[in-house]
XYZ file of N, CA and C in Angstrom:
519
model
N 12.151 72.998 151.521
C 11.827 72.746 150.030
C 10.409 71.972 149.904
N 9.927 72.741 148.926
C 8.615 72.512 148.576
C 8.262 71.318 147.831
N 7.216 70.525 147.932
C 6.849 69.349 147.181
C 7.113 69.426 145.706
N 6.810 70.610 144.987
C 6.794 70.942 143.528
C 8.430 70.997 143.060
N 9.234 71.471 143.908
C 10.762 71.629 144.020
C 11.520 70.112 144.038
N 10.841 69.299 144.930
C 11.290 68.023 144.824
C 10.944 67.061 143.934
N 9.838 67.273 143.412
C 9.256 66.619 142.156
C 10.160 66.919 141.051
N 10.189 68.312 140.728
C 10.915 68.664 139.854
C 12.526 67.917 139.724
N 12.986 68.126 140.864
C 14.115 67.667 141.021
C 14.508 66.076 140.720
N 13.370 65.502 140.979
C 13.211 63.854 141.050
C 13.270 63.798 139.383
N 12.155 64.596 138.736
C 11.821 64.309 137.239
C 13.196 64.688 136.294
N 13.850 65.685 136.791
C 15.415 66.310 136.307
C 16.250 64.960 136.122
N 16.351 64.449 137.557
C 17.384 63.373 137.638
C 16.879 62.371 136.732
N 15.518 61.956 137.102
C 15.119 60.978 136.168
C 15.304 60.914 134.543
N 15.341 62.002 134.217
C 15.257 62.276 132.709
C 16.580 62.072 132.454
N 17.740 62.794 133.168
C 19.044 62.674 133.091
C 19.569 60.998 132.947
N 19.008 60.334 133.895
C 19.418 58.734 133.724
C 18.994 58.105 132.469
N 17.956 58.456 132.049
C 17.193 58.003 130.801
C 18.052 58.367 129.656
N 18.721 59.904 129.558
C 19.637 60.120 128.574
C 20.849 59.431 128.622
N 21.504 59.404 129.884
C 22.709 58.694 130.161
C 22.666 57.265 129.571
N 21.489 56.677 130.174
C 21.262 55.108 129.947
C 21.226 54.748 128.532
N 20.448 55.699 127.608
C 20.248 55.575 126.316
C 21.638 55.821 125.624
N 22.908 56.260 126.257
C 23.899 56.178 125.481
C 24.767 55.194 125.745
N 24.302 54.341 126.953
C 25.098 53.131 127.226
C 25.209 51.866 126.379
N 26.149 51.447 125.855
C 26.316 50.124 124.935
C 27.537 49.474 125.540
N 27.721 48.163 125.417
C 28.727 47.195 125.636
C 29.687 47.705 124.926
N 30.757 48.727 125.462
C 31.579 49.546 124.650
C 33.032 48.706 124.343
N 32.848 47.502 124.859
C 34.048 46.559 124.535
C 33.773 45.470 123.332
N 32.381 45.916 122.618
C 32.196 44.888 121.808
C 32.709 45.263 120.178
N 33.167 44.388 119.856
C 34.113 44.394 118.317
C 33.458 43.262 117.766
N 32.814 43.153 116.780
C 32.019 42.038 115.847
C 33.044 41.045 115.726
N 32.605 40.043 116.169
C 33.614 38.832 115.491
C 32.965 38.316 114.368
N 33.720 37.745 113.425
C 32.828 36.891 112.446
C 31.838 36.169 112.846
N 30.706 36.470 112.148
C 29.433 35.951 112.438
C 28.941 34.769 111.471
N 27.798 34.243 111.799
C 27.438 33.535 110.573
C 26.882 34.200 109.316
N 26.714 33.602 108.468
C 26.202 34.296 107.082
C 24.873 33.680 107.149
N 23.763 34.355 106.037
C 22.711 33.888 105.892
C 21.846 33.727 107.081
N 21.965 34.328 108.144
C 21.308 34.304 109.374
C 19.748 34.436 109.099
N 19.036 33.418 109.767
C 17.404 33.827 109.372
C 16.772 33.680 110.756
N 16.531 35.067 111.096
C 15.744 35.375 112.486
C 14.616 34.454 112.649
N 13.856 34.453 111.626
C 12.535 33.398 111.751
C 12.943 31.946 112.170
N 13.844 31.493 111.634
C 14.243 30.137 112.143
C 14.678 30.080 113.527
N 15.486 31.103 113.900
C 16.148 31.298 114.971
C 15.103 31.459 116.084
N 14.005 32.042 115.846
C 12.940 32.349 116.833
C 12.291 31.275 117.462
N 11.763 31.413 118.626
C 11.296 30.432 119.430
C 12.188 30.138 120.853
N 11.901 29.016 121.381
C 12.694 28.746 122.775
C 13.731 28.266 122.496
N 14.695 28.511 123.556
C 15.896 28.400 123.889
C 16.442 28.022 125.096
N 17.148 27.111 125.395
C 17.746 26.887 126.970
C 19.093 27.352 126.573
N 19.547 28.323 127.849
C 21.036 28.683 128.008
C 21.807 27.506 128.542
N 22.571 26.883 127.907
C 23.240 25.952 128.221
C 24.641 26.187 129.251
N 25.236 27.059 128.475
C 26.682 27.709 129.149
C 26.810 29.306 128.958
N 27.375 29.968 129.733
C 27.589 31.427 129.678
C 28.987 31.943 130.341
N 29.307 32.630 130.000
C 30.585 33.665 130.207
C 30.070 35.079 130.416
N 29.511 35.230 131.790
C 28.578 36.427 132.187
C 28.793 36.593 133.540
N 28.232 37.720 134.014
C 28.125 37.756 135.287
C 27.178 37.404 136.107
N 26.100 36.902 135.579
C 25.120 36.410 136.123
C 24.972 34.753 136.553
N 26.102 34.463 137.228
C 26.353 32.861 137.607
C 25.393 32.324 138.526
N 24.436 33.154 139.267
C 23.505 32.427 139.957
C 22.344 32.282 139.448
N 22.105 32.342 138.254
C 20.859 31.929 137.477
C 20.793 30.505 137.223
N 19.466 29.895 137.298
C 19.669 28.525 136.670
C 18.170 28.234 135.699
N 18.024 27.152 135.105
C 16.996 26.898 134.498
C 16.399 28.138 133.527
N 17.632 28.609 133.015
C 17.426 29.623 132.064
C 16.888 29.240 130.609
N 15.532 29.713 130.477
C 15.004 29.691 128.898
C 14.649 31.006 128.398
N 15.027 31.224 127.212
C 14.762 32.576 126.466
C 13.664 32.100 125.121
N 13.071 32.863 125.088
C 12.248 32.870 123.963
C 12.378 34.350 123.061
N 12.354 33.838 121.522
C 12.433 35.075 120.647
C 11.387 34.963 119.843
N 10.557 36.193 119.812
C 9.516 36.267 118.793
C 9.654 37.315 118.224
N 8.694 37.366 117.113
C 9.079 38.388 116.035
C 7.397 38.869 115.828
N 7.189 40.241 115.695
C 6.090 40.587 115.424
C 6.041 40.860 113.809
N 4.885 41.250 113.273
C 4.679 41.773 112.056
C 5.286 42.818 111.433
N 5.965 43.724 112.254
C 7.070 44.639 111.729
C 8.267 44.296 112.158
N 8.405 42.956 112.313
C 9.829 42.557 112.533
C 10.621 42.820 113.701
N 9.865 43.668 114.780
C 10.418 43.659 116.072
C 10.675 42.347 116.926
N 11.836 42.297 117.560
C 11.956 41.113 118.120
C 11.801 41.449 119.796
N 11.249 40.654 120.311
C 10.717 40.460 121.568
C 11.509 39.170 122.153
N 12.482 39.461 123.319
C 13.123 38.610 124.166
C 12.314 38.220 125.559
N 11.940 37.086 125.951
C 11.391 36.714 127.342
C 12.643 35.919 127.789
N 13.085 36.391 129.105
C 14.146 35.201 129.721
C 13.685 34.837 131.057
N 13.149 33.580 131.098
C 12.595 33.057 132.354
C 13.590 32.086 132.820
N 13.816 32.401 134.331
C 15.013 31.934 134.974
C 14.664 31.505 136.624
N 15.307 30.928 137.160
C 15.097 30.743 138.789
C 16.505 31.369 139.042
N 16.257 32.417 140.189
C 17.190 33.311 140.820
C 17.917 32.369 141.759
N 18.930 33.191 142.481
C 19.824 32.370 143.717
C 18.756 32.366 144.734
N 17.829 32.844 144.876
C 16.656 32.164 146.024
C 15.790 31.130 145.512
N 16.029 31.048 144.454
C 14.859 29.946 143.912
C 13.709 30.290 143.578
N 13.640 31.784 143.208
C 12.308 32.356 142.983
C 12.114 32.421 141.459
N 11.179 32.032 140.945
C 11.176 32.163 139.365
C 10.990 33.627 138.936
N 11.804 34.155 138.066
C 11.926 35.585 137.584
C 11.881 35.575 136.141
N 11.744 36.655 135.510
C 11.389 37.118 134.376
C 12.005 38.401 133.718
N 12.682 38.618 132.643
C 13.050 39.778 132.028
C 12.645 39.768 130.763
N 12.299 41.076 130.352
C 11.817 41.131 129.007
C 12.389 41.978 128.295
N 12.943 42.151 126.743
C 13.637 43.096 126.439
C 13.348 42.972 124.785
N 13.770 44.143 124.245
C 13.631 44.231 122.848
C 14.612 44.203 121.985
N 14.641 43.967 120.664
C 15.806 43.602 119.973
C 15.660 43.802 118.627
N 16.837 44.037 117.866
C 16.601 44.115 116.559
C 17.973 43.595 115.854
N 17.802 43.058 114.541
C 18.961 42.508 113.799
C 19.690 43.570 113.129
N 20.902 43.861 113.190
C 21.768 44.678 112.316
C 22.652 43.992 111.466
N 22.826 44.183 110.304
C 24.073 43.631 109.448
C 24.896 44.775 109.388
N 26.080 44.502 109.995
C 27.241 45.582 110.062
C 28.360 44.891 109.506
N 29.107 45.370 108.147
C 30.326 44.802 107.664
C 30.226 43.409 107.600
N 29.088 42.912 107.088
C 28.824 41.373 106.950
C 28.885 40.396 108.240
N 28.406 41.160 109.265
C 28.184 40.519 110.490
C 26.815 40.550 110.834
N 26.435 39.539 111.213
C 24.809 39.790 111.828
C 24.899 40.043 113.316
N 24.267 41.029 113.824
C 24.576 41.719 115.162
C 22.963 41.540 115.464
N 22.975 41.025 116.868
C 21.598 41.126 117.447
C 21.830 42.402 118.625
N 21.286 43.300 118.380
C 21.105 44.707 119.437
C 20.023 44.484 120.447
N 20.249 44.479 121.651
C 19.170 43.924 122.598
C 19.096 45.232 123.355
N 18.036 45.853 123.598
C 17.677 46.858 124.374
C 16.842 46.408 125.821
N 17.962 47.060 126.808
C 17.499 46.838 128.082
C 17.109 48.033 128.861
N 16.833 47.743 130.099
C 16.344 48.507 130.971
C 16.939 50.033 130.854
N 16.227 51.257 130.620
C 16.747 52.615 130.402
C 17.630 52.684 129.369
N 17.139 52.123 128.245
C 17.835 52.349 127.017
C 19.101 51.715 126.759
N 19.707 50.797 127.959
C 21.081 50.332 127.945
C 20.699 49.330 126.643
N 22.068 49.376 125.843
C 22.022 48.582 124.653
C 23.190 47.825 124.594
N 22.937 46.257 124.317
C 23.977 45.229 124.245
C 23.935 44.663 122.927
N 25.040 44.482 122.289
C 25.193 43.898 121.083
C 25.990 42.665 120.829
N 25.223 41.834 120.114
C 25.784 40.193 120.151
C 26.172 40.029 118.838
N 27.068 39.327 118.547
C 27.408 38.832 117.297
C 26.789 37.242 117.596
N 26.467 36.877 116.263
C 25.712 35.459 116.087
C 27.073 34.748 115.353
N 27.797 33.831 116.565
C 29.191 33.671 116.311
C 28.879 32.206 115.609
N 27.849 31.210 115.998
C 27.741 30.047 115.488
C 26.500 29.435 115.630
N 25.997 28.789 114.754
C 24.793 28.349 114.677
C 24.638 27.016 113.880
N 24.084 26.068 114.607
C 23.902 24.344 113.628
C 22.639 23.863 113.626
N 22.275 24.348 112.372
C 20.624 23.741 111.903
C 19.847 24.304 112.793
N 19.933 25.450 113.233
C 19.017 26.436 114.389
C 18.687 25.259 115.571
N 19.521 24.394 116.037
C 19.283 23.574 117.027
C 20.289 24.169 118.188
N 21.544 24.584 117.958
C 22.411 25.028 118.883
C 23.006 26.469 118.171
N 23.423 27.196 119.064
C 23.932 28.468 118.876
C 24.908 29.223 119.778
N 25.785 29.960 119.594
C 26.636 30.718 120.229
C 26.885 32.270 119.822
N 26.266 33.101 121.064
C 26.439 34.441 120.656
C 27.497 35.100 121.609
N 28.356 36.049 120.997
C 29.109 36.904 121.715
C 28.889 38.276 121.819
N 28.947 38.830 123.153
C 28.749 40.116 123.039
C 29.949 40.903 123.986
N 30.740 41.067 123.494
C 32.197 41.794 124.034
C 32.722 40.946 124.642
N 32.867 40.579 125.869
C 33.659 39.547 127.096
C 32.589 38.483 127.362
N 31.401 38.642 126.820
C 30.305 37.645 127.105
C 30.082 36.566 126.159
N 29.769 35.151 126.463
C 29.412 34.416 125.534
C 28.278 33.961 126.183
N 27.293 33.113 125.284
C 25.889 32.591 125.717
C 26.102 31.471 124.540
N 25.919 29.963 124.942
C 25.755 29.115 124.104
C 24.217 28.431 124.489
N 23.494 28.259 123.485
C 22.114 27.928 123.424
C 21.659 26.802 122.818
N 20.615 26.072 123.563
C 20.375 24.781 122.644
C 18.604 24.689 122.699
N 18.139 24.129 121.833
C 16.677 23.942 121.684
C 16.173 22.992 122.810
N 17.136 21.992 123.429
C 17.013 21.246 124.364
C 17.630 21.671 125.687
N 17.202 21.218 126.933
C 18.035 21.194 128.159
C 19.460 20.809 128.144
N 19.878 20.086 127.153
C 21.106 19.511 127.040
C 21.976 19.750 125.749
N 23.261 19.859 126.046
C 23.928 19.977 124.595
C 25.085 18.759 124.604
N 24.846 18.003 123.580
C 25.734 16.851 123.221
C 27.384 17.184 123.560
N 27.985 16.352 124.155
C 29.085 16.484 124.489
C 30.092 16.930 123.258
N 30.013 16.492 122.295
C 30.436 16.658 120.881
C 30.383 18.219 120.517
N 29.083 18.754 120.630
C 28.621 20.016 120.205
C 29.456 20.752 121.299
N 29.442 20.706 122.498
C 30.210 21.208 123.644
C 31.688 21.449 123.351
N 32.155 20.547 122.820
C 33.617 20.634 122.495
C 33.835 21.466 121.316
N 32.991 21.227 120.152
C 33.218 22.120 119.147
C 32.706 23.642 119.365
N 31.759 23.928 120.233
C 31.693 25.455 120.443
C 32.485 25.932 121.501
N 33.281 25.209 122.416
C 34.232 25.528 123.148
C 35.741 25.995 122.351
N 35.736 24.977 121.388
C 36.993 25.220 120.665
C 37.022 26.362 119.856
N 35.778 26.691 119.184
C 35.344 27.931 118.556
C 35.450 29.122 119.478
N 35.114 29.227 120.441
C 35.491 30.414 121.298
C 36.552 30.486 121.620
N 37.493 29.547 122.040
C 38.793 29.229 122.358
C 39.737 30.047 121.231
N 39.282 29.624 120.096
C 40.074 30.215 118.602
C 39.979 31.655 118.315
N 38.418 32.104 118.958
C 38.197 33.466 118.940
C 38.820 34.337 120.110
N 39.856 33.870 120.843
C 40.174 34.746 121.807
C 39.616 34.528 123.412
N 38.347 33.815 123.714
C 37.859 33.871 124.810
C 38.688 32.780 125.501
N 38.724 33.038 126.955
C 39.147 32.182 128.170
C 37.946 31.200 128.377
N 38.105 30.006 127.759
C 37.069 29.221 127.916
C 36.889 28.577 129.401
N 37.952 28.415 130.051
C 38.067 28.089 131.637
C 37.191 28.778 132.196
N 36.604 29.998 131.784
C 35.656 30.650 132.817
C 34.148 30.389 132.366
N 34.081 29.753 131.270
C 32.761 29.476 130.906
C 31.916 28.710 131.979
N 30.600 29.149 132.528
C 30.006 28.106 133.575
C 28.825 27.561 132.592
N 28.827 26.545 133.076
C 27.412 25.380 132.465
C 26.456 25.972 133.564
N 25.273 26.210 132.836
C 23.856 26.392 133.368
C 23.260 25.388 133.914
N 22.814 25.531 135.199
C 21.887 24.243 135.803
C 20.643 24.259 134.805
N 20.327 23.116 134.371
C 18.737 23.064 133.817
C 18.485 21.677 134.527
N 17.170 22.006 135.186
C 16.611 20.996 135.857
C 15.054 20.744 135.203
């Protein structure tokens, strides 16, 4: 097999991955009732992830920054410590979509994979909870969440049908 044939096959395979990846979306996402009058500009800035119902349970010190450019494009930068205690960073782009009176955050990941999150709860833009299919992310502007807010948010998630016993608290040092 020539080098050109090998390169062509690699290119075709890569193109196929991009096309298929572009079709990927969290298929179990059905928007839950979300907050009204959501303001992305007030939401932008730094947040700490306090708790989640997600597959990435080995991450700690998760800090997420949402920024908006002049064209209203959203950039998400997630900094965290991985299981080997190495500092890691992921970057995503996103946009806000209003769908059937629900505020949806569409996050675009690697190779066009798209995840959708309902802005389920927000309190004075100090605390927030996002639902993404079977995922939950509870955020705070500080490294801690007052116990009363924790109870309120977990009860809200339970009322919306989530198994809150599986929610993991994120270590913030």
